[in-house]
PDB file of C-alpha atoms in Angstrom:
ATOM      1  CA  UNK F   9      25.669 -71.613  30.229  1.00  0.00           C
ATOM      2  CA  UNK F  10      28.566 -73.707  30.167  1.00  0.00           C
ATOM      3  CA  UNK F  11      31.267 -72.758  33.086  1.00  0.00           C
ATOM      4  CA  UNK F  12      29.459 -69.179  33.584  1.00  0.00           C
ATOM      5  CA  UNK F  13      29.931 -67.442  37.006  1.00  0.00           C
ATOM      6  CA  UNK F  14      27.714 -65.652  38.741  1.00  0.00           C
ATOM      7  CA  UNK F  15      28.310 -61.503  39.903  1.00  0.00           C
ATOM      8  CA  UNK F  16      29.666 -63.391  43.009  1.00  0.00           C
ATOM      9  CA  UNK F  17      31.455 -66.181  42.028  1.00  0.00           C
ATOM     10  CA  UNK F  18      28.609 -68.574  41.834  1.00  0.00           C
ATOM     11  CA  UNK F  19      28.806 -71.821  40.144  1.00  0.00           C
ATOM     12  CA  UNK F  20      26.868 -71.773  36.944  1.00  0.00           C
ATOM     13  CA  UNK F  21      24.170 -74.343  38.678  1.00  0.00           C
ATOM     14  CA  UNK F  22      23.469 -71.660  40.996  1.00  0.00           C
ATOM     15  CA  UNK F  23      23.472 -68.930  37.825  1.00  0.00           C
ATOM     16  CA  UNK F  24      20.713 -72.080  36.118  1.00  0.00           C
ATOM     17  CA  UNK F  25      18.717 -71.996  39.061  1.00  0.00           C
ATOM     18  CA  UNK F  26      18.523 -68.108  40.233  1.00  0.00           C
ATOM     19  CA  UNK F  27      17.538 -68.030  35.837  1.00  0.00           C
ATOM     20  CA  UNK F  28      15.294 -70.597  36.146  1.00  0.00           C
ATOM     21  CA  UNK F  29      13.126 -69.005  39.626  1.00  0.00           C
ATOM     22  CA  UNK F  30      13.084 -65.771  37.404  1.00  0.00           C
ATOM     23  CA  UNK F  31      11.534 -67.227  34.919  1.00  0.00           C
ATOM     24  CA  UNK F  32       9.109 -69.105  37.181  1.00  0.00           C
ATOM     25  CA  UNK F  33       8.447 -65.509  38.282  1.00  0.00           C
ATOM     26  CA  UNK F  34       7.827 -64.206  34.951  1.00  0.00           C
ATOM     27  CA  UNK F  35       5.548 -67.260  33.955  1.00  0.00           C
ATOM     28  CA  UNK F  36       3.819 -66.400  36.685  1.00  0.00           C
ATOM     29  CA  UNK F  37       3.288 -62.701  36.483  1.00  0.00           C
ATOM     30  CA  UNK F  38       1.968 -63.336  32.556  1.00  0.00           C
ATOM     31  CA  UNK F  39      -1.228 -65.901  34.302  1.00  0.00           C
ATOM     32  CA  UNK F  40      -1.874 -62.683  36.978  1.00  0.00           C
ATOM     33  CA  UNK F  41      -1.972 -60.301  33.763  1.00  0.00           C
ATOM     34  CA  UNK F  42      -4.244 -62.625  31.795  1.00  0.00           C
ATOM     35  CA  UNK F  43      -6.546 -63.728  34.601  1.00  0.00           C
ATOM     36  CA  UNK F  44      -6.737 -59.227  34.591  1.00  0.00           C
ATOM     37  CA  UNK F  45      -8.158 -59.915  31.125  1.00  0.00           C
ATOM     38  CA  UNK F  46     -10.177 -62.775  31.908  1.00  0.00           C
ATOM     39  CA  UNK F  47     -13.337 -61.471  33.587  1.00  0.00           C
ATOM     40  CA  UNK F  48     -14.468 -59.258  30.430  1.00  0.00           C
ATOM     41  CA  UNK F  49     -14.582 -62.896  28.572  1.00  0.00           C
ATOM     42  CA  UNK F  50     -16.532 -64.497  31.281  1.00  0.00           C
ATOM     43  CA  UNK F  51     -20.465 -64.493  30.700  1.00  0.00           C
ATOM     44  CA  UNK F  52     -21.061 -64.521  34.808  1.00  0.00           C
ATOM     45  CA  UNK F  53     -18.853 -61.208  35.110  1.00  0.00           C
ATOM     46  CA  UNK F  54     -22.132 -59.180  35.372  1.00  0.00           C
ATOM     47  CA  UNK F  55     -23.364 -61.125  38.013  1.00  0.00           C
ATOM     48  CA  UNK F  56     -20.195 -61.457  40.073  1.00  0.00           C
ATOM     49  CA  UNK F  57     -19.430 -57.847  39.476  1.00  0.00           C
ATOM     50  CA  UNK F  58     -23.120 -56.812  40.855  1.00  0.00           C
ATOM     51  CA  UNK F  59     -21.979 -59.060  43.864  1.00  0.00           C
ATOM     52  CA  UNK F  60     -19.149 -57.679  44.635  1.00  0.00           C
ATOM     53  CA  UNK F  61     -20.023 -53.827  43.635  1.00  0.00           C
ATOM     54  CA  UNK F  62     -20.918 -53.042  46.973  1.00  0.00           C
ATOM     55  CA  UNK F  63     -17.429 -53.940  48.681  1.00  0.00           C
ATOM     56  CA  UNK F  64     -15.389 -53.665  45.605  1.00  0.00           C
ATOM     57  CA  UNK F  65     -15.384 -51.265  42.945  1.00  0.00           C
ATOM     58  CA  UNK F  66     -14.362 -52.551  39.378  1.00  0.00           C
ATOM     59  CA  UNK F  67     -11.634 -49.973  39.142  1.00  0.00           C
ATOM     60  CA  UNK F  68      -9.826 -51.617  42.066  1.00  0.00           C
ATOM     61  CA  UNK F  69      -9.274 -54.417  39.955  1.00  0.00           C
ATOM     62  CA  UNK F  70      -6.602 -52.321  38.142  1.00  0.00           C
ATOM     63  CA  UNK F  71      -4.657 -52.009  41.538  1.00  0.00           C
ATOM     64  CA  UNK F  72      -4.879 -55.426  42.238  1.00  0.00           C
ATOM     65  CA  UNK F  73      -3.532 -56.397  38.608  1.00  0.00           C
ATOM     66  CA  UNK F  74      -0.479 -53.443  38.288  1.00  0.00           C
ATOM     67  CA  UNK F  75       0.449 -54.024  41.153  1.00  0.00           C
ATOM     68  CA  UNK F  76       1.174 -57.872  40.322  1.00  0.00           C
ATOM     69  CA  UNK F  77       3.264 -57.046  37.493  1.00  0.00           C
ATOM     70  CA  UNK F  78       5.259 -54.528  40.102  1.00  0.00           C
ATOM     71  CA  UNK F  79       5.918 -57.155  42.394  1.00  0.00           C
ATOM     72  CA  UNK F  80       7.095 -58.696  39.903  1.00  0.00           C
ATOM     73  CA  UNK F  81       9.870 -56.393  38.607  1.00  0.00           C
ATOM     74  CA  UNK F  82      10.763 -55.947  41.908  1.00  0.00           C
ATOM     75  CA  UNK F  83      11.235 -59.885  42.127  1.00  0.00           C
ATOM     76  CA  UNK F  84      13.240 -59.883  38.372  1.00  0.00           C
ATOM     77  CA  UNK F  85      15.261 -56.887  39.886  1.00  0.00           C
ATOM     78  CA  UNK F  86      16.313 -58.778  42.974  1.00  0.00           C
ATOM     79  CA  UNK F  87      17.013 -62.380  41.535  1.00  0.00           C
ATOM     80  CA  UNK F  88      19.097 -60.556  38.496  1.00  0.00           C
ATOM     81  CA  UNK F  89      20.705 -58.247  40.598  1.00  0.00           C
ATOM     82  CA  UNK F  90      19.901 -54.958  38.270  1.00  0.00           C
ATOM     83  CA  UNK F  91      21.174 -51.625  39.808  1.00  0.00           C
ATOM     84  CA  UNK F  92      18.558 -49.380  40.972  1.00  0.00           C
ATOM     85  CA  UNK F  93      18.348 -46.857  37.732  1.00  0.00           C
ATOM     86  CA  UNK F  94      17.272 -50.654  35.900  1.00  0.00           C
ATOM     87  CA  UNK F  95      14.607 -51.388  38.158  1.00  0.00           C
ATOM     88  CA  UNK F  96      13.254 -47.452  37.815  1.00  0.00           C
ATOM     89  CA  UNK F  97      13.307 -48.365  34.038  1.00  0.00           C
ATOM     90  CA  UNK F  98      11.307 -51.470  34.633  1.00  0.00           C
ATOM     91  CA  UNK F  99       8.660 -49.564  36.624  1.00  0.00           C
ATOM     92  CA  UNK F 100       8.290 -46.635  34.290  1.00  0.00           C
ATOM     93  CA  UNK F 101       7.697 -49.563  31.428  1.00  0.00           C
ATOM     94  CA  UNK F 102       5.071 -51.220  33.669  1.00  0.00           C
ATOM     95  CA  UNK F 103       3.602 -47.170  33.786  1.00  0.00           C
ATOM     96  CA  UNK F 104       3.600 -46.995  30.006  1.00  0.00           C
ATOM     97  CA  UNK F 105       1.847 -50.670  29.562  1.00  0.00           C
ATOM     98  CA  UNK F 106      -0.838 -49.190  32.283  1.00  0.00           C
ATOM     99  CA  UNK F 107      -1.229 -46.160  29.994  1.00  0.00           C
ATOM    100  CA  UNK F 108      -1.176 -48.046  26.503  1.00  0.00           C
ATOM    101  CA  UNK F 109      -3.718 -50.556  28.167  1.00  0.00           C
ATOM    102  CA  UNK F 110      -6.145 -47.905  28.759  1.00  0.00           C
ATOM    103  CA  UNK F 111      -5.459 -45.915  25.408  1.00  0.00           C
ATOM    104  CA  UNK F 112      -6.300 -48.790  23.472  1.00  0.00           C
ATOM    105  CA  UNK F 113      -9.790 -49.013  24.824  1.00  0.00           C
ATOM    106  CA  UNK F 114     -10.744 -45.901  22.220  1.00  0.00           C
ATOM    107  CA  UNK F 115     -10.879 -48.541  19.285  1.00  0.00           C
ATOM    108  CA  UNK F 116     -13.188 -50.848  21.610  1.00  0.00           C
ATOM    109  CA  UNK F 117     -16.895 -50.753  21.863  1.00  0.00           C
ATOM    110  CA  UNK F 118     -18.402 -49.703  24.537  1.00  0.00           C
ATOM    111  CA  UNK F 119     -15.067 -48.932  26.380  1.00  0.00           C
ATOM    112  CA  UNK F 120     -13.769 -45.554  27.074  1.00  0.00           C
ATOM    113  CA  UNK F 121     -10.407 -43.934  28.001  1.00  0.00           C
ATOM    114  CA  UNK F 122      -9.875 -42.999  31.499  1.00  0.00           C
ATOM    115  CA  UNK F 123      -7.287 -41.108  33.157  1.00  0.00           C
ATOM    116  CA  UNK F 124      -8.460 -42.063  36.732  1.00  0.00           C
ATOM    117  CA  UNK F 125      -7.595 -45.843  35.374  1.00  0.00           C
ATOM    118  CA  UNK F 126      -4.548 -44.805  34.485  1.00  0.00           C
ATOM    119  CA  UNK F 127      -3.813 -43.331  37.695  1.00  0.00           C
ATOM    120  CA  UNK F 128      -4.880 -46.873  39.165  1.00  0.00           C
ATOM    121  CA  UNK F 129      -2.780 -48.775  37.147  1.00  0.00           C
ATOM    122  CA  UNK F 130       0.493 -46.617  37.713  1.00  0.00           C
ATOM    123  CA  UNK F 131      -0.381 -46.321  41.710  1.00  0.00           C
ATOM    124  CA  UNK F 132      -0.858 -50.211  41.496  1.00  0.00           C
ATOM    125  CA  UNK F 133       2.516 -50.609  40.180  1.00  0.00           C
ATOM    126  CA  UNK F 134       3.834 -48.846  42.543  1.00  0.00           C
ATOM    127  CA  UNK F 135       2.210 -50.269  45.612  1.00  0.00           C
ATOM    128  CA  UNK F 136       2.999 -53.492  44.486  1.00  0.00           C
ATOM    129  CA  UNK F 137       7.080 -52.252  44.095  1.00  0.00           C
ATOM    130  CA  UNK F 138       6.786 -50.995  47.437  1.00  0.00           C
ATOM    131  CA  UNK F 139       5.520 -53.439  48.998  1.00  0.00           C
ATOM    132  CA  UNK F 140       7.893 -56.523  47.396  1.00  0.00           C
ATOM    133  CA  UNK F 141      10.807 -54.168  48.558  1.00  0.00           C
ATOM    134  CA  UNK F 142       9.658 -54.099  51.840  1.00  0.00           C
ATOM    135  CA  UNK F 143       8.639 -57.396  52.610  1.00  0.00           C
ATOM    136  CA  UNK F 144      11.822 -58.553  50.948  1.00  0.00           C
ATOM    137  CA  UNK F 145      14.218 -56.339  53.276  1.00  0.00           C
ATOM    138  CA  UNK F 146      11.884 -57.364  55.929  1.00  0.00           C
ATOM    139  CA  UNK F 147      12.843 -60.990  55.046  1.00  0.00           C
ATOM    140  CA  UNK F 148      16.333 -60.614  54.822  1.00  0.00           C
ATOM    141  CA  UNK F 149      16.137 -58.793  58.465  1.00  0.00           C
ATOM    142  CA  UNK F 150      14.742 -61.533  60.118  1.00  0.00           C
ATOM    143  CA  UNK F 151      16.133 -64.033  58.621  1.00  0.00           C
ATOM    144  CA  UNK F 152      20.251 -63.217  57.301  1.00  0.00           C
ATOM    145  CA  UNK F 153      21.351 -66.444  55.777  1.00  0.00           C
ATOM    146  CA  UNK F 154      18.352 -66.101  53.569  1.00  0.00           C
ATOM    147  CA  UNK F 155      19.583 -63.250  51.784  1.00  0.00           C
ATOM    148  CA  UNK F 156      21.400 -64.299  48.664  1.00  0.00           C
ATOM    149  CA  UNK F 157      20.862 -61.433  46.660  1.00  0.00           C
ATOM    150  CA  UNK F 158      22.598 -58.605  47.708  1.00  0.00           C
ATOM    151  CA  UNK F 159      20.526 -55.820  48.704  1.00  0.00           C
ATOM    152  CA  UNK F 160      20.496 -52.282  48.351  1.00  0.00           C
TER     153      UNK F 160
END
């Protein structure tokens, strides 16, 4: 980065290490999304799935995994500092993976294509958004010297 500075003035260690968190962050989000594909490969998913079936449908998995991947824009959004119309653009692209994840499940056997999944995986993302925003502001409330991203 050479003798960068930040949107504030930072030093271009701080610019280095706000990168390399966001990264971290990313890294990160890509183990949640393929620990989401994980349990189709595994040969005791039957058996853990009968298990849980009574407390947990299947389908809520796709809320638990979208809204990973929304935390995580919200996260990238914060530690780059993107205005708010970037972030909206992040979550609608989350929205489209949720709807090309289900659409390619016509060329699979024995999988079918599921609005209500859909609906799961876009209300994930945005429960996950929501609640990163929140807990973040929340953070910066209690806490003031914290906040080194500005907020909005």
């Amino acid at each position: 980065i050479g003798g960068a500075q930040g949107t504030k003035g930072e030093s271009a260690i701080a610019v280095r290490a706000r990168c390399r968190r966001v990264i971290r962050r990313w890294l990160a989000g890509y183990v949640v999304a393929l620990l989401g594909i994980v349990p189709i490969a595994l040969p005791c998913w039957e058996r853990l799935r009968d298990t849980l079936g009574r407390f947990v449908t299947v389908e809520a998995f796709h809320v638990v995994e979208y809204s990973g991947l929304g935390w995580l824009a919200v996260s990238y959004a914060r530690a780059a500092q993107t205005p708010p119309r970037a972030l909206a653009l992040l979550i609608a692209l989350i929205a489209g993976v949720g709807l090309l994840d289900e659409a390619m499940q016509v060329w699979l056997p024995a999988r079918v294509f599921e609005w209500s999944d859909v609906f799961l995986n876009w209300g994930g993302s945005l429960l996950g958004a929501a609640l990163c925003g929140t807990l973040a502001r929340l953070m910066d409330a209690i806490n003031p010297a914290r906040r080194t991203l500005s907020t909005r």
